[in-house]
Structure formats: structure tokens, C-alpha cells
Amino acid sequence: MKKTVAIAGATGAVGQQMLECLKERNMDVDVKLLASARSKGKVIDGYVVEELTPESFQGVDYVLGACENDVTKMWMPWAMEAGCVVVDNSSAYRLDDNVPLVVPEINADDIAKNNGIIANPNCSTIIALVACDALKKEFGIRRMVVTTMQAVSGAGVKGIADLENQIKDENAPKTAFPYQIAYNLIPQIGDFDELGISKEEWKMQNEGRKIWHDDDLLVNCTCVRVPVLRSHSESILLECDKEVDVEKAKDVLSNALGVQLKDDPQNKVYPMPLDTTNQDDVFVGRIRKDLTDPTGKTLSLFCCGDQIRKGAATNAVQILEKLLAQTEQ
Ligand SMILES: NC(=O)c1ccc[n+]([C@@H]2O[C@H](COP(=O)([O-])OP(=O)(O)OC[C@H]3O[C@@H](n4cnc5c(N)ncnc54)[C@H](OP(=O)(O)O)[C@@H]3O)[C@@H](O)[C@H]2O)c1
């Protein structure tokens, strides 16, 4: 029998992309779109958006969650009560021991350990780990130093509107960010703790440890919002267990799942956010040895990925595909 998939937060940046992904991948499921009362009756691709209420999940098999944490925590008990399996994009349950945190290219086996909720990792974490997973297998990774350059759409539809409006009028209202983002950079994503580290910056280490099953992983991360509409970029330095070899690194990356190697700097070939926009693969390039490390164990790279697709919607839909395949076995 056809399964029913509800998208909770269907009118948002991630929710709309989830619907696109279901269509693109020709998934044979019935779809239900849910959002706040504000969106009730809105039509997206022929589907009428319903208001999310405690009754919304009756008859639903799977939920793709695309709401902020507080809203997710409100509806999650309703979905559990109705017996749905949820793939959630918020950070509300990511570090819960009972909830697998999954990037299918890396730890798809963890999906089987779910108790009704599977979490999608943070978008920058997904992009960095997809870019570095093959290198971790080859050289071992002890420490990562990462600077993220995060697109405005990472803050949802409000972030996109802020950049578009401020480009037309620098005095346009700031709804998603504390400062003007047009023609600017903002080195803050999320609140800072007493150590001066933001919530977003902690995610790469905390979530990276869980996905890679490596409690010793160390990550120093600086997150920066940039005036790019879509696709996050990341400059990454990897301190490895073994001496690194650039040609070997390129070789393993050229065979890595979900990765496209874009590394020919002499010919101006390197990853750029406009090129990964609307792509599911993460582009990796600018691969070079860190010459300031005399042990030769440090590698630098640059990567880009569409954070609404691979960093959110595509990753969730890939997990859903695995869940559906399990029920068919
Ligand atoms: N944007 C990204 O690149 C990205 C990447 C990875 C993860 N995420 C995470 O994914 C989630 C969604 O992000 P987004 O960027 O898509 O946000 P968004 O564009 O702001 O969309 C939020 C969605 O939540 C819905 N919503 C708000 N209040 C609601 C309520 N009371 N009941 C039901 N639905 C409600 C909104 O519906 P209305 O339109 O009716 O208000 C909208 O559909 C967040 O947890 C975010 O951290 C985002």
C-alpha cells in the first residue's frame, strides 16, 4: 500500500525543497503539506497546505520535519502518538542518545537503531563531513579547524528576503540577522556561550563525533553569515593521524560518495557556491598540504554544498528512501 508522507513546515525553505526532492526522485508516496495557521489553504504544486494540529498525523506513515526547534517539540509527541516515523531537520533531538543522527553516505546503518525519530545533522556539518569522510578513512582525522561561510537561506525564507530587500534598499528592515547582510559579513550564527563560542559552532564537533562514532574528534569552528543566497562554503584544515599526500587525497575524493572533485586551481577550477546551488553533491577543491606543519600531517581544502538540498532536504529524503526500502524487504 502507498505510504503517506507529511512535510511539517512545508512552506519554508527546507519544506519546499523536500517536496521538490520527493518529486524529482519519483517517490511513489502520498504527500500531505503542513504549516502554521498563517499558511492554511495556500496551494503549493497543487497540494493544499493544512494547518498543523494534534490530529494532522492520523493516517500518516512518515513525517519530514522542517520547523524550528520549539515548533518541532510541540508536534513531535503528536506524531509519535500517531505511530509515525519522523526524519527531523531541527536540532531539537540531534544529540539525544535514542535518536540516530544520519548522513546516509557515512552512517546509513544507524537508521536501523531508530525509535521513531531520526535526526538530520546541521547543514554545515553534513557538508564538511561528506567532504572529509574519505580523507578520514585514508589518513585519520584528529582535529579540524573550520571557517564556514553560510548563505542567507540557512536562516530560512526570512534570510533570503533580507538579502534581496537590502540589495534594493540598504535601509530595508533586518528580520533574520542582527546587522545588514547586503555588502557585509556577520561573524555570528546563534547565541554565544560564556566561552565566546556560538551554538552553531559547537554543532560541528558534537554532531561530528556522533556521526563518525569518534568521541575524540576535535573541531575548532568559526561560523560566518555571508551575502550569498544559497550554498554554504567552508575552509577546512585537517590535522591527521598519518602524513598526508595530496595526490592520494584527490584520488580518494574522486571516488567518494556524494563528492565532486573540483581541483585544478591553475585553470581556475575550484568549488564555488553558485556552482553547487541546486546540486546534491558537495564540491571539494583547493587541496594542499599545510606547509607550516613540519610533520606533514595537515591538509587544507575548500568545499561548497547546497545546504537546503544536501544540508537538509536531500539528506532527509535519502533517509526516507532507506526507511521505505526497509519496509519493502
Ligand atoms: N534553511 C536551511 O538551509 C536549513 C538547513 C538545515 C536545517 N535547517 C533547519 O530546518 C528547519 C526549517 O528551516 P527553514 O530554513 O526551512 O525555516 P523557514 O523557512 O523559516 O520555515 C519554517 C516553517 O515552519 C513553519 N511553522 C512555523 N510555525 C509553525 C507552527 N506553529 N506550526 C506549524 N508550522 C509552523 C512555517 O510555516 P508558515 O509559513 O506557515 O509560517 C514554515 O513552513 C529549522 O529547524 C532549521 O534550523 C534549515
XYZ file of C-alpha atoms and ligand atoms in Angstrom:
377
model
C 0.000 0.000 0.000
C 1.167 3.531 -0.772
C 2.740 5.244 2.238
C 1.766 8.761 3.290
C 4.494 11.312 3.937
C 3.704 14.587 5.717
C 6.035 17.577 5.433
C 5.799 19.635 8.628
C 6.936 23.155 7.747
C 6.088 22.702 4.072
C 6.027 26.431 3.270
C 9.587 27.077 4.484
C 12.884 26.993 2.603
C 13.598 23.367 3.586
C 9.993 22.130 3.408
C 9.500 23.399 -0.151
C 12.754 21.751 -1.201
C 11.634 18.470 0.403
C 8.560 18.438 -1.830
C 10.816 19.096 -4.853
C 13.098 16.224 -3.839
C 10.172 13.786 -3.465
C 9.032 14.734 -6.985
C 12.486 14.636 -8.571
C 13.154 11.202 -7.154
C 9.742 9.942 -8.391
C 8.857 8.655 -4.966
C 5.611 6.734 -5.036
C 4.057 8.207 -1.890
C 1.026 10.273 -0.961
C 2.018 13.714 0.300
C 0.460 15.966 2.919
C 1.684 19.520 3.474
C 1.515 21.042 6.958
C 2.409 24.514 8.223
C 1.117 27.163 10.628
C -2.401 28.606 10.597
C -0.942 31.511 8.557
C -0.471 29.206 5.569
C -3.727 27.246 5.776
C -5.269 26.933 2.297
C -2.147 28.056 0.435
C -1.552 25.905 -2.658
C 1.940 24.578 -3.439
C 2.346 22.456 -6.566
C -1.313 21.518 -6.487
C -1.259 20.477 -2.800
C -3.345 22.476 -0.340
C -1.411 23.331 2.823
C -3.160 22.257 6.032
C -2.759 23.777 9.464
C -0.621 21.556 11.706
C -2.816 20.358 14.604
C -2.715 17.375 17.009
C -4.885 15.434 14.506
C -2.664 16.110 11.479
C -0.672 12.888 11.762
C -3.574 10.428 11.727
C -3.026 8.090 8.739
C 0.495 9.423 8.154
C 3.389 6.908 7.980
C 6.410 9.218 7.782
C 6.997 12.859 8.672
C 9.726 15.029 7.192
C 10.231 17.751 9.809
C 11.232 21.244 8.640
C 10.287 23.524 11.555
C 12.273 25.401 14.187
C 13.039 23.606 17.485
C 10.159 24.998 19.557
C 7.564 24.142 16.922
C 9.097 20.675 16.434
C 8.955 19.960 20.156
C 5.271 20.931 20.081
C 4.241 18.497 17.319
C 6.678 15.616 17.890
C 4.519 13.970 20.638
C 1.516 14.115 18.292
C 3.482 12.364 15.532
C 4.801 9.743 17.989
C 1.289 9.138 19.321
C 0.056 8.541 15.756
C 2.864 5.975 15.188
C 4.744 7.982 12.535
C 8.466 7.675 11.877
C 9.965 11.176 11.751
C 13.051 12.414 9.914
C 13.656 15.776 11.545
C 15.732 18.740 10.390
C 15.692 20.809 13.555
C 18.403 20.480 16.198
C 15.864 19.586 18.913
C 16.696 15.849 19.059
C 20.077 15.568 17.315
C 22.152 14.795 20.401
C 19.531 12.589 22.088
C 21.085 9.127 22.695
C 17.903 7.437 21.445
C 17.926 9.317 18.159
C 20.286 8.336 15.320
C 21.944 11.289 13.571
C 22.468 10.269 9.982
C 24.304 11.221 6.819
C 23.443 8.268 4.546
C 26.807 8.296 2.737
C 28.555 7.895 6.118
C 26.436 6.071 8.709
C 23.301 4.717 6.996
C 23.470 1.649 9.280
C 22.475 3.859 12.233
C 18.995 4.310 10.699
C 18.051 0.812 11.892
C 18.606 1.887 15.537
C 15.755 4.406 15.418
C 12.852 4.504 17.870
C 10.596 6.605 15.689
C 12.861 9.654 15.220
C 15.921 10.064 13.015
C 17.692 13.415 13.041
C 19.250 15.210 10.120
C 22.523 16.897 11.134
C 23.289 20.602 10.930
C 23.772 21.747 7.330
C 27.428 22.850 7.670
C 28.228 19.608 9.477
C 26.725 17.493 6.677
C 28.707 19.394 4.029
C 32.010 19.203 5.963
C 31.649 15.520 6.839
C 30.687 14.468 3.300
C 33.754 16.418 2.071
C 36.095 14.845 4.645
C 34.792 11.298 5.194
C 37.014 9.617 2.575
C 40.015 11.565 3.913
C 39.214 10.396 7.441
C 39.231 6.791 6.243
C 42.551 7.318 4.417
C 44.552 9.463 6.841
C 42.544 9.544 10.098
C 41.338 12.968 11.324
C 42.200 14.145 14.848
C 41.376 17.839 14.634
C 39.545 20.107 12.231
C 39.795 23.892 12.019
C 36.807 25.131 10.041
C 35.550 28.523 8.898
C 32.050 28.369 7.463
C 30.674 30.953 5.035
C 26.944 30.403 5.358
C 24.329 31.554 2.850
C 21.384 33.688 3.983
C 18.885 30.938 3.077
C 20.350 28.988 6.011
C 18.135 31.293 8.077
C 15.057 30.304 6.061
C 12.740 32.396 3.929
C 13.343 35.486 6.134
C 17.085 35.336 5.424
C 16.510 35.260 1.665
C 14.072 38.192 1.896
C 16.536 40.259 3.980
C 19.340 39.973 1.410
C 17.054 40.571 -1.574
C 15.385 43.584 0.086
C 18.611 45.140 1.403
C 20.270 44.918 -2.037
C 17.410 47.090 -3.353
C 17.371 49.363 -0.293
C 20.096 49.310 2.380
C 17.568 50.640 4.905
C 15.168 47.729 4.396
C 14.204 46.012 7.675
C 16.519 43.423 9.273
C 14.302 40.453 10.109
C 16.700 37.489 10.184
C 20.098 38.921 11.161
C 21.282 41.451 13.780
C 23.017 43.630 11.155
C 22.678 44.487 7.463
C 23.819 41.442 5.482
C 23.923 43.012 1.992
C 27.553 44.003 1.230
C 28.574 42.722 4.693
C 29.634 39.616 6.670
C 28.365 38.732 10.152
C 30.637 36.509 12.308
C 27.745 35.297 14.446
C 25.303 32.443 13.867
C 23.366 31.562 17.032
C 23.910 32.745 20.590
C 27.377 32.755 22.168
C 28.173 30.913 25.425
C 30.459 32.200 28.198
C 33.487 30.892 26.246
C 32.554 33.039 23.247
C 31.587 30.038 21.123
C 28.219 30.035 19.368
C 25.713 27.180 19.380
C 26.208 26.785 15.641
C 29.989 26.496 16.169
C 29.630 23.692 18.740
C 27.493 21.627 16.358
C 30.351 20.542 14.068
C 32.255 18.851 16.927
C 29.259 17.475 18.839
C 27.423 16.173 15.779
C 30.639 15.128 14.014
C 31.556 12.880 16.972
C 28.139 11.205 16.873
C 28.015 10.649 13.090
C 31.598 9.400 12.844
C 31.339 7.418 16.128
C 34.516 9.177 17.241
C 34.408 10.793 20.688
C 37.987 12.064 20.324
C 37.271 14.293 17.315
C 38.251 17.921 17.982
C 36.779 20.788 15.970
C 37.502 24.500 16.187
C 34.816 26.243 14.152
C 34.068 29.864 13.234
C 30.680 30.424 11.596
C 30.166 33.461 9.375
C 26.979 34.587 7.608
C 27.767 35.854 4.104
C 25.671 37.661 1.463
C 25.259 34.566 -0.710
C 21.713 33.415 -1.437
C 22.264 29.707 -1.367
C 25.054 27.117 -0.735
C 27.433 27.161 2.211
C 31.206 27.279 1.696
C 33.793 26.034 4.187
C 37.536 26.447 4.525
C 38.806 23.351 6.368
C 42.175 22.428 7.843
C 42.556 18.761 8.790
C 45.124 17.531 11.295
C 45.522 13.851 10.506
C 46.952 10.768 12.211
C 49.172 9.947 9.245
C 51.295 12.016 6.884
C 49.025 13.317 4.119
C 49.600 13.013 0.393
C 47.814 15.473 -1.889
C 47.559 13.138 -4.888
C 46.196 10.337 -2.682
C 43.707 12.802 -1.171
C 42.467 13.766 -4.649
C 42.285 10.115 -5.638
C 40.094 9.075 -2.686
C 37.904 12.161 -3.070
C 37.323 11.469 -6.760
C 35.732 8.148 -5.720
C 33.873 9.427 -2.642
C 30.085 9.150 -2.471
C 28.306 12.490 -2.808
C 31.516 14.366 -3.679
C 32.716 16.054 -6.863
C 36.387 16.896 -7.012
C 36.896 20.434 -8.406
C 40.599 20.896 -8.043
C 42.599 22.481 -10.853
C 43.470 25.904 -9.445
C 45.882 26.777 -12.261
C 42.875 26.644 -14.587
C 40.614 28.416 -12.097
C 38.752 25.232 -11.177
C 37.633 25.184 -7.535
C 34.332 24.918 -5.650
C 32.057 27.986 -5.640
C 28.608 28.377 -4.091
C 26.908 29.409 -7.337
C 28.061 26.128 -8.888
C 26.737 23.887 -6.092
C 23.385 25.692 -5.972
C 20.645 23.216 -6.837
C 23.101 20.306 -6.783
C 23.103 17.433 -4.318
C 26.868 16.800 -4.418
C 29.436 18.563 -2.265
C 32.261 20.104 -4.313
C 35.788 19.831 -2.883
C 38.962 21.551 -4.093
C 41.955 23.795 -3.218
C 43.521 20.660 -1.700
C 47.032 21.371 -0.444
C 49.464 20.400 2.253
C 49.818 22.829 5.154
C 53.487 23.747 4.837
C 53.548 25.254 8.354
C 53.224 21.765 9.862
C 56.694 20.119 9.859
C 55.172 16.648 10.432
C 53.346 16.803 7.074
C 50.113 15.562 8.656
C 47.951 18.611 7.904
C 45.793 19.170 4.832
C 43.812 22.256 3.741
C 40.761 22.241 1.491
C 37.755 24.310 0.450
C 34.281 22.878 -0.090
C 30.798 24.071 -1.031
C 27.385 22.428 -0.822
C 23.767 23.431 -1.264
C 22.663 23.500 2.361
C 18.940 23.428 1.529
C 19.447 20.304 -0.582
C 22.254 18.094 0.762
C 22.437 20.065 4.009
C 18.755 19.471 4.712
C 16.044 18.264 2.280
C 18.003 15.792 0.155
C 19.667 14.229 3.191
C 16.242 13.753 4.830
C 14.709 12.295 1.674
C 17.682 9.918 1.272
C 16.970 8.678 4.821
C 13.281 8.306 3.933
C 14.230 6.237 0.859
C 16.230 3.891 3.096
C 13.292 3.588 5.524
C 10.894 2.808 2.666
C 13.314 0.242 1.246
C 13.440 -1.481 4.668
C 9.642 -1.850 4.735
C 9.701 -3.431 1.266
C 12.186 -6.145 2.332
N 17.406 26.703 5.738
C 18.411 25.825 5.797
O 19.357 25.894 4.998
C 18.408 24.719 6.807
C 19.373 23.727 6.707
C 19.394 22.680 7.636
C 18.454 22.644 8.639
N 17.528 23.630 8.726
C 16.530 23.536 9.808
O 15.288 23.171 9.193
C 14.198 23.776 9.910
C 13.395 24.636 8.934
O 14.225 25.681 8.441
P 13.781 26.665 7.261
O 15.006 27.392 6.909
O 13.032 25.928 6.211
O 12.768 27.659 8.056
P 11.634 28.612 7.446
O 11.897 28.919 6.035
O 11.525 29.727 8.423
O 10.311 27.697 7.544
C 9.713 27.366 8.785
C 8.487 26.513 8.564
O 7.913 26.221 9.850
C 6.513 26.509 9.773
N 5.955 26.886 11.082
C 6.267 27.971 11.829
N 5.495 27.997 12.949
C 4.674 26.911 12.870
C 3.647 26.396 13.698
N 3.312 26.977 14.842
N 3.018 25.251 13.312
C 3.357 24.653 12.163
N 4.321 25.089 11.321
C 4.969 26.210 11.678
C 6.430 27.662 8.806
O 5.100 27.785 8.345
P 4.461 29.230 7.954
O 4.994 29.553 6.597
O 3.017 28.941 7.954
O 4.917 30.196 8.998
C 7.402 27.182 7.729
O 6.779 26.225 6.912
C 14.841 24.570 11.066
O 14.903 23.772 12.217
C 16.251 24.831 10.553
O 17.186 25.021 11.601
C 17.475 24.664 7.835
